[in-house]
Amino acid sequence: MKPWQKLLRWFDREGRKLPWRGTRDPYRILVSEIMLQQTQVSRVIDFYRAWMKRFPTWNALAKASNAEIIHSWAGLGYNRRGLALRDIAKHVVHDGVPKSREAWLALKGIGPYTADALATFSLHERRWPIDTNLRRVGGRLWLGKPYPQPVDDERIRKYSASFIQHSPRFYDLPQAAFDLATSICTKTPACSMCPMKDDCLAAPKFLSGKVKTPKQMVKKSIERIHHGKKFPDRIYRGRILKAVRERSAGIDIDRLGQIVDDAFDNKQDMVWLEQMVQRLVQDHLVSRSKQRVTLPR
Ligand code: SF4
């Protein structure tokens, strides 16, 4: 049996049944891909279902106001993703659905990974969309590297081409590899349970027990933390947006401080708060008129 056949056989038995799978509809695929950026699958499932009910088509989404998007995205985090998705929908309604990976990539808000995913799952091109999961599986399988890095992507891509080449279900192979990456080929992989163990160059290394698990595989991004505060600014930004979202008439900025931080000090922290609100205004997530902060219309 070919390696890709083993992976698909395992996928058919063990793969996750996710609501955005089994479709070539680029809208459904894009919504799921944008939601899955920096958010776990288990959290995305309910949001995805609710979103598809509220905005079932490109057209429905393109007509949504900023305020509607911010309400619907509430709880998922990284709210700019919702606005970017709506802006892509406007573009699609105006110019049509992109017909190639390059045309997708040309749209603001679509990076190389998302363009590859759309090309694979919607256009059915033979690709291996490389995120951390597919890098880990591909780098282990074909390069024998226990902990592959972004510099390995070019080689992973090259080897993936021959892996998917002869499979009639080539578009399911990346999905199968995602599931393998999250269930078996994890940071410390369970190679003895893996359907690919006889074909994987890294398996003998792991099975020998000699591979050391690095403590930190991905460098933590450095987050801005205001002097004396418990959390990064990102958390307070989320709280500001929540406070504004929950008040249809908005809220005055001098009341916001206490709502987002129990220890808010009017003298020391006001400039910091003003700067965070200003950044939210620049991101079109809130509007400001004098002291009043509201959702954008
Ligand atoms: S054999 Fe081990 S390292 Fe290779 S793909 Fe399977 S789980 Fe990952």
CSV table of C-alpha atoms and ligand atoms in Angstrom, one decimal:
chain,number,residue,atom,x,y,z
A,1,MET,CA,0.0,0.0,0.0
A,2,LYS,CA,1.3,3.5,-0.9
A,3,PRO,CA,2.0,5.9,1.9
A,4,TRP,CA,-0.9,8.2,0.8
A,5,GLN,CA,-3.3,5.3,0.8
A,6,LYS,CA,-2.3,4.5,4.4
A,7,LEU,CA,-2.9,8.0,5.5
A,8,LEU,CA,-6.3,8.2,3.7
A,9,ARG,CA,-7.4,4.9,5.2
A,10,TRP,CA,-6.6,6.1,8.7
A,11,PHE,CA,-8.3,9.5,7.9
A,12,ASP,CA,-11.5,7.7,6.8
A,13,ARG,CA,-11.6,5.8,10.0
A,14,GLU,CA,-10.3,8.4,12.5
A,15,GLY,CA,-10.6,11.8,10.8
A,16,ARG,CA,-12.7,14.6,12.4
A,17,LYS,CA,-16.0,15.4,10.9
A,18,LEU,CA,-15.8,19.2,10.8
A,19,PRO,CA,-18.6,21.4,9.4
A,20,TRP,CA,-16.3,23.0,6.8
A,21,ARG,CA,-15.1,19.8,5.3
A,22,GLY,CA,-16.5,18.0,2.3
A,23,THR,CA,-17.2,21.2,0.4
A,24,ARG,CA,-15.5,23.1,-2.4
A,25,ASP,CA,-17.4,26.2,-1.6
A,26,PRO,CA,-14.7,28.9,-1.3
A,27,TYR,CA,-16.8,31.0,1.0
A,28,ARG,CA,-17.2,28.2,3.6
A,29,ILE,CA,-13.5,27.3,3.2
A,30,LEU,CA,-12.4,30.9,3.7
A,31,VAL,CA,-14.6,31.6,6.7
A,32,SER,CA,-13.1,28.5,8.4
A,33,GLU,CA,-9.5,29.3,7.5
A,34,ILE,CA,-9.8,32.9,8.8
A,35,MET,CA,-11.5,31.7,12.0
A,36,LEU,CA,-8.9,29.0,12.5
A,37,GLN,CA,-6.0,31.5,12.5
A,38,GLN,CA,-4.7,31.6,16.1
A,39,THR,CA,-7.9,29.8,17.3
A,40,GLN,CA,-8.4,26.2,18.2
A,41,VAL,CA,-10.7,23.9,16.1
A,42,SER,CA,-12.9,23.1,19.1
A,43,ARG,CA,-13.6,26.8,19.8
A,44,VAL,CA,-14.2,27.6,16.1
A,45,ILE,CA,-16.9,25.0,15.4
A,46,ASP,CA,-19.8,26.8,17.2
A,47,PHE,CA,-18.7,30.2,15.9
A,48,TYR,CA,-18.5,28.9,12.4
A,49,ARG,CA,-22.1,27.4,12.5
A,50,ALA,CA,-23.5,30.6,14.0
A,51,TRP,CA,-21.7,32.7,11.4
A,52,MET,CA,-22.9,30.6,8.5
A,53,LYS,CA,-26.5,31.0,9.7
A,54,ARG,CA,-26.1,34.8,10.0
A,55,PHE,CA,-24.1,35.3,6.9
A,56,PRO,CA,-24.7,32.3,4.6
A,57,THR,CA,-23.3,33.9,1.4
A,58,TRP,CA,-20.7,36.4,0.1
A,59,ASN,CA,-23.6,38.8,-0.5
A,60,ALA,CA,-25.0,38.6,3.0
A,61,LEU,CA,-21.5,39.2,4.5
A,62,ALA,CA,-20.6,42.0,2.1
A,63,LYS,CA,-23.7,44.0,3.3
A,64,ALA,CA,-22.8,43.7,7.0
A,65,SER,CA,-21.9,46.8,8.9
A,66,ASN,CA,-18.8,47.0,11.1
A,67,ALA,CA,-21.0,46.9,14.2
A,68,GLU,CA,-22.8,43.7,13.0
A,69,ILE,CA,-19.4,42.1,12.3
A,70,ILE,CA,-18.0,43.0,15.7
A,71,HIS,CA,-21.1,41.6,17.4
A,72,SER,CA,-21.0,38.4,15.4
A,73,TRP,CA,-17.2,37.9,16.0
A,74,ALA,CA,-17.5,38.5,19.7
A,75,GLY,CA,-15.6,35.9,21.7
A,76,LEU,CA,-13.4,34.7,18.9
A,77,GLY,CA,-10.7,37.3,19.5
A,78,TYR,CA,-8.5,39.1,17.0
A,79,ASN,CA,-11.5,41.1,15.8
A,80,ARG,CA,-9.8,42.6,12.8
A,81,ARG,CA,-10.1,39.2,11.1
A,82,GLY,CA,-13.9,39.6,11.0
A,83,LEU,CA,-13.6,43.0,9.3
A,84,ALA,CA,-11.0,41.6,6.8
A,85,LEU,CA,-13.3,38.8,5.9
A,86,ARG,CA,-16.2,41.2,5.2
A,87,ASP,CA,-13.9,43.3,3.1
A,88,ILE,CA,-12.9,40.2,1.1
A,89,ALA,CA,-16.6,39.5,0.6
A,90,LYS,CA,-17.2,43.0,-0.8
A,91,HIS,CA,-14.4,42.4,-3.2
A,92,VAL,CA,-15.8,39.1,-4.3
A,93,VAL,CA,-19.3,40.5,-4.8
A,94,HIS,CA,-17.8,43.3,-6.9
A,95,ASP,CA,-15.2,41.4,-8.9
A,96,GLY,CA,-16.2,37.8,-8.7
A,97,VAL,CA,-14.7,34.8,-7.0
A,98,PRO,CA,-10.9,34.5,-7.7
A,99,LYS,CA,-10.1,31.6,-10.0
A,100,SER,CA,-6.5,31.0,-9.1
A,101,ARG,CA,-4.2,30.9,-6.1
A,102,GLU,CA,-2.4,34.1,-7.3
A,103,ALA,CA,-5.8,35.9,-7.6
A,104,TRP,CA,-6.6,34.9,-4.0
A,105,LEU,CA,-3.2,36.0,-2.8
A,106,ALA,CA,-3.7,39.4,-4.4
A,107,LEU,CA,-6.5,40.1,-2.0
A,108,LYS,CA,-5.8,42.0,1.2
A,109,GLY,CA,-6.0,39.7,4.2
A,110,ILE,CA,-5.1,36.5,2.3
A,111,GLY,CA,-1.6,35.2,3.0
A,112,PRO,CA,0.3,32.4,1.2
A,113,TYR,CA,-1.1,29.7,3.5
A,114,THR,CA,-4.7,30.7,3.1
A,115,ALA,CA,-4.2,31.1,-0.7
A,116,ASP,CA,-2.8,27.5,-0.8
A,117,ALA,CA,-5.7,26.2,1.3
A,118,LEU,CA,-8.2,27.8,-1.0
A,119,ALA,CA,-6.4,26.4,-4.1
A,120,THR,CA,-6.3,23.0,-2.5
A,121,PHE,CA,-9.7,22.6,-1.0
A,122,SER,CA,-11.8,24.7,-3.4
A,123,LEU,CA,-9.9,24.8,-6.7
A,124,HIS,CA,-8.6,21.2,-6.2
A,125,GLU,CA,-5.0,22.0,-7.1
A,126,ARG,CA,-2.3,19.7,-5.9
A,127,ARG,CA,-0.8,21.6,-3.0
A,128,TRP,CA,0.4,21.1,0.5
A,129,PRO,CA,-0.6,24.2,2.5
A,130,ILE,CA,2.1,24.6,5.0
A,131,ASP,CA,1.2,25.8,8.5
A,132,THR,CA,2.9,24.6,11.7
A,133,ASN,CA,0.9,21.3,11.6
A,134,LEU,CA,1.7,20.4,8.0
A,135,ARG,CA,5.3,21.5,8.4
A,136,ARG,CA,5.7,19.2,11.4
A,137,VAL,CA,4.2,16.2,9.6
A,138,GLY,CA,5.9,16.8,6.3
A,139,GLY,CA,9.3,17.6,7.8
A,140,ARG,CA,9.2,14.5,9.9
A,141,LEU,CA,7.9,12.2,7.2
A,142,TRP,CA,10.1,13.3,4.3
A,143,LEU,CA,13.1,15.1,5.8
A,144,GLY,CA,13.4,13.0,9.0
A,145,LYS,CA,13.6,16.2,11.1
A,146,PRO,CA,12.0,15.8,14.5
A,147,TYR,CA,11.3,19.5,14.8
A,148,PRO,CA,11.3,21.1,11.3
A,149,GLN,CA,11.4,24.9,11.0
A,150,PRO,CA,10.2,27.4,8.4
A,151,VAL,CA,13.5,27.2,6.5
A,152,ASP,CA,12.6,23.6,5.7
A,153,ASP,CA,9.3,24.6,3.9
A,154,GLU,CA,10.8,24.7,0.4
A,155,ARG,CA,12.0,21.1,0.7
A,156,ILE,CA,8.8,20.0,2.3
A,157,ARG,CA,6.9,21.4,-0.6
A,158,LYS,CA,9.1,19.6,-3.0
A,159,TYR,CA,8.6,16.2,-1.3
A,160,SER,CA,4.9,16.8,-0.9
A,161,ALA,CA,4.5,17.0,-4.6
A,162,SER,CA,5.4,13.4,-5.1
A,163,PHE,CA,3.4,12.3,-2.1
A,164,ILE,CA,0.2,13.7,-3.4
A,165,GLN,CA,0.9,13.2,-7.1
A,166,HIS,CA,-0.9,9.9,-7.6
A,167,SER,CA,-3.7,10.1,-5.2
A,168,PRO,CA,-7.2,10.7,-6.7
A,169,ARG,CA,-8.1,12.3,-3.3
A,170,PHE,CA,-5.0,14.5,-3.1
A,171,TYR,CA,-7.2,17.3,-1.7
A,172,ASP,CA,-8.0,15.2,1.4
A,173,LEU,CA,-4.4,14.4,2.2
A,174,PRO,CA,-3.7,17.8,3.8
A,175,GLN,CA,-6.9,17.4,5.9
A,176,ALA,CA,-5.7,14.0,6.9
A,177,ALA,CA,-2.3,15.4,7.9
A,178,PHE,CA,-3.9,18.1,10.0
A,179,ASP,CA,-5.8,15.4,12.0
A,180,LEU,CA,-2.6,13.3,12.3
A,181,ALA,CA,-0.7,16.4,13.5
A,182,THR,CA,-3.3,17.1,16.2
A,183,SER,CA,-3.9,13.5,17.4
A,184,ILE,CA,-0.7,11.4,16.8
A,185,CYS,CA,2.1,13.5,15.3
A,186,THR,CA,2.0,16.0,18.1
A,187,LYS,CA,5.0,17.7,19.8
A,188,THR,CA,5.9,14.4,21.3
A,189,PRO,CA,4.5,12.0,18.7
A,190,ALA,CA,3.0,8.6,19.3
A,191,CYS,CA,4.8,6.9,16.4
A,192,SER,CA,3.9,3.4,17.4
A,193,MET,CA,0.2,4.3,16.8
A,194,CYS,CA,0.9,6.1,13.5
A,195,PRO,CA,-0.3,4.7,10.2
A,196,MET,CA,2.8,6.3,8.6
A,197,LYS,CA,5.4,4.8,10.9
A,198,ASP,CA,7.0,2.5,8.3
A,199,ASP,CA,7.4,5.3,5.8
A,200,CYS,CA,8.5,8.1,8.1
A,201,LEU,CA,12.2,9.1,8.2
A,202,ALA,CA,11.8,10.5,11.7
A,203,ALA,CA,10.0,7.5,13.2
A,204,PRO,CA,13.2,5.5,14.0
A,205,LYS,CA,14.6,8.5,15.8
A,206,PHE,CA,11.5,9.0,18.0
A,207,LEU,CA,11.1,5.3,18.6
A,208,SER,CA,14.7,5.0,19.7
A,209,GLY,CA,13.7,7.4,22.6
A,210,LYS,CA,16.7,9.6,21.9
A,211,VAL,CA,14.9,12.7,20.6
A,212,LYS,CA,14.8,15.4,23.1
A,213,THR,CA,11.6,17.5,23.1
A,214,PRO,CA,12.5,21.2,22.9
A,215,LYS,CA,10.9,23.2,25.7
A,216,GLN,CA,9.8,26.1,23.4
A,217,MET,CA,9.3,25.1,19.8
A,218,VAL,CA,7.9,28.4,18.6
A,219,LYS,CA,9.3,31.7,19.8
A,220,LYS,CA,6.7,33.5,21.9
A,221,SER,CA,5.8,36.8,20.2
A,222,ILE,CA,6.7,39.7,22.4
A,223,GLU,CA,3.5,41.4,23.6
A,224,ARG,CA,3.3,44.9,24.7
A,225,ILE,CA,2.6,45.2,28.5
A,226,HIS,CA,2.0,48.6,30.1
A,227,HIS,CA,4.0,49.4,33.1
A,228,GLY,CA,2.5,47.8,36.3
A,229,LYS,CA,-0.3,45.9,34.4
A,230,LYS,CA,-0.9,42.2,34.8
A,231,PHE,CA,-1.8,41.4,31.3
A,232,PRO,CA,-0.6,42.4,27.8
A,233,ASP,CA,-2.4,45.3,26.0
A,234,ARG,CA,-4.2,42.7,23.9
A,235,ILE,CA,-6.3,41.7,26.8
A,236,TYR,CA,-7.3,45.3,27.7
A,237,ARG,CA,-8.1,46.0,24.1
A,238,GLY,CA,-10.5,43.1,24.2
A,239,ARG,CA,-12.1,44.4,27.3
A,240,ILE,CA,-12.5,47.9,25.8
A,241,LEU,CA,-14.2,46.4,22.8
A,242,LYS,CA,-16.5,44.2,25.0
A,243,ALA,CA,-17.5,47.2,27.1
A,244,VAL,CA,-18.3,49.3,24.0
A,245,ARG,CA,-20.1,46.4,22.3
A,246,GLU,CA,-22.4,45.8,25.3
A,247,ARG,CA,-23.6,49.4,25.4
A,248,SER,CA,-25.6,50.4,22.3
A,249,ALA,CA,-25.1,54.1,23.1
A,250,GLY,CA,-21.4,53.6,23.7
A,251,ILE,CA,-19.5,54.8,26.7
A,252,ASP,CA,-17.4,57.8,27.8
A,253,ILE,CA,-13.7,57.2,27.9
A,254,ASP,CA,-13.3,58.4,31.5
A,255,ARG,CA,-15.6,55.5,32.6
A,256,LEU,CA,-13.8,52.9,30.5
A,257,GLY,CA,-10.7,52.8,32.6
A,258,GLN,CA,-12.4,51.3,35.7
A,259,ILE,CA,-14.3,48.8,33.6
A,260,VAL,CA,-11.2,47.4,31.9
A,261,ASP,CA,-8.9,47.4,34.9
A,262,ASP,CA,-9.8,47.3,38.6
A,263,ALA,CA,-6.5,49.0,39.4
A,264,PHE,CA,-6.9,51.8,36.8
A,265,ASP,CA,-5.2,55.0,37.9
A,266,ASN,CA,-6.6,58.1,36.2
A,267,LYS,CA,-3.2,59.9,36.4
A,268,GLN,CA,-0.9,57.1,35.4
A,269,ASP,CA,-3.0,55.1,33.0
A,270,MET,CA,-5.1,57.7,31.0
A,271,VAL,CA,-2.5,58.2,28.2
A,272,TRP,CA,-2.2,54.4,27.8
A,273,LEU,CA,-6.0,54.0,27.6
A,274,GLU,CA,-6.3,56.8,25.1
A,275,GLN,CA,-3.6,55.1,23.0
A,276,MET,CA,-5.4,51.8,23.0
A,277,VAL,CA,-8.7,53.4,22.0
A,278,GLN,CA,-6.9,55.3,19.3
A,279,ARG,CA,-5.5,52.0,17.9
A,280,LEU,CA,-9.0,50.5,17.9
A,281,VAL,CA,-10.3,53.6,16.0
A,282,GLN,CA,-7.5,53.1,13.4
A,283,ASP,CA,-8.5,49.4,13.1
A,284,HIS,CA,-12.2,50.5,12.5
A,285,LEU,CA,-13.3,48.5,15.5
A,286,VAL,CA,-14.6,51.5,17.5
A,287,SER,CA,-15.5,55.1,16.7
A,288,ARG,CA,-14.8,58.1,18.8
A,289,SER,CA,-16.6,61.5,19.1
A,290,LYS,CA,-15.1,63.7,21.7
A,291,GLN,CA,-15.3,61.6,24.9
A,292,ARG,CA,-17.8,59.1,23.6
A,293,VAL,CA,-16.6,55.7,22.3
A,294,THR,CA,-19.1,53.7,20.3
A,295,LEU,CA,-19.1,50.9,17.8
A,296,PRO,CA,-18.6,52.1,14.2
A,297,ARG,CA,-21.8,52.3,12.1
B,1,SF4,S1,5.7,8.1,12.5
B,1,SF4,FE1,5.8,9.5,14.2
B,1,SF4,S2,7.0,11.3,13.4
B,1,SF4,FE2,6.4,10.1,11.7
B,1,SF4,S3,4.4,11.0,11.0
B,1,SF4,FE3,3.9,9.4,12.4
B,1,SF4,S4,3.8,10.2,14.4
B,1,SF4,FE4,4.8,11.7,13.1
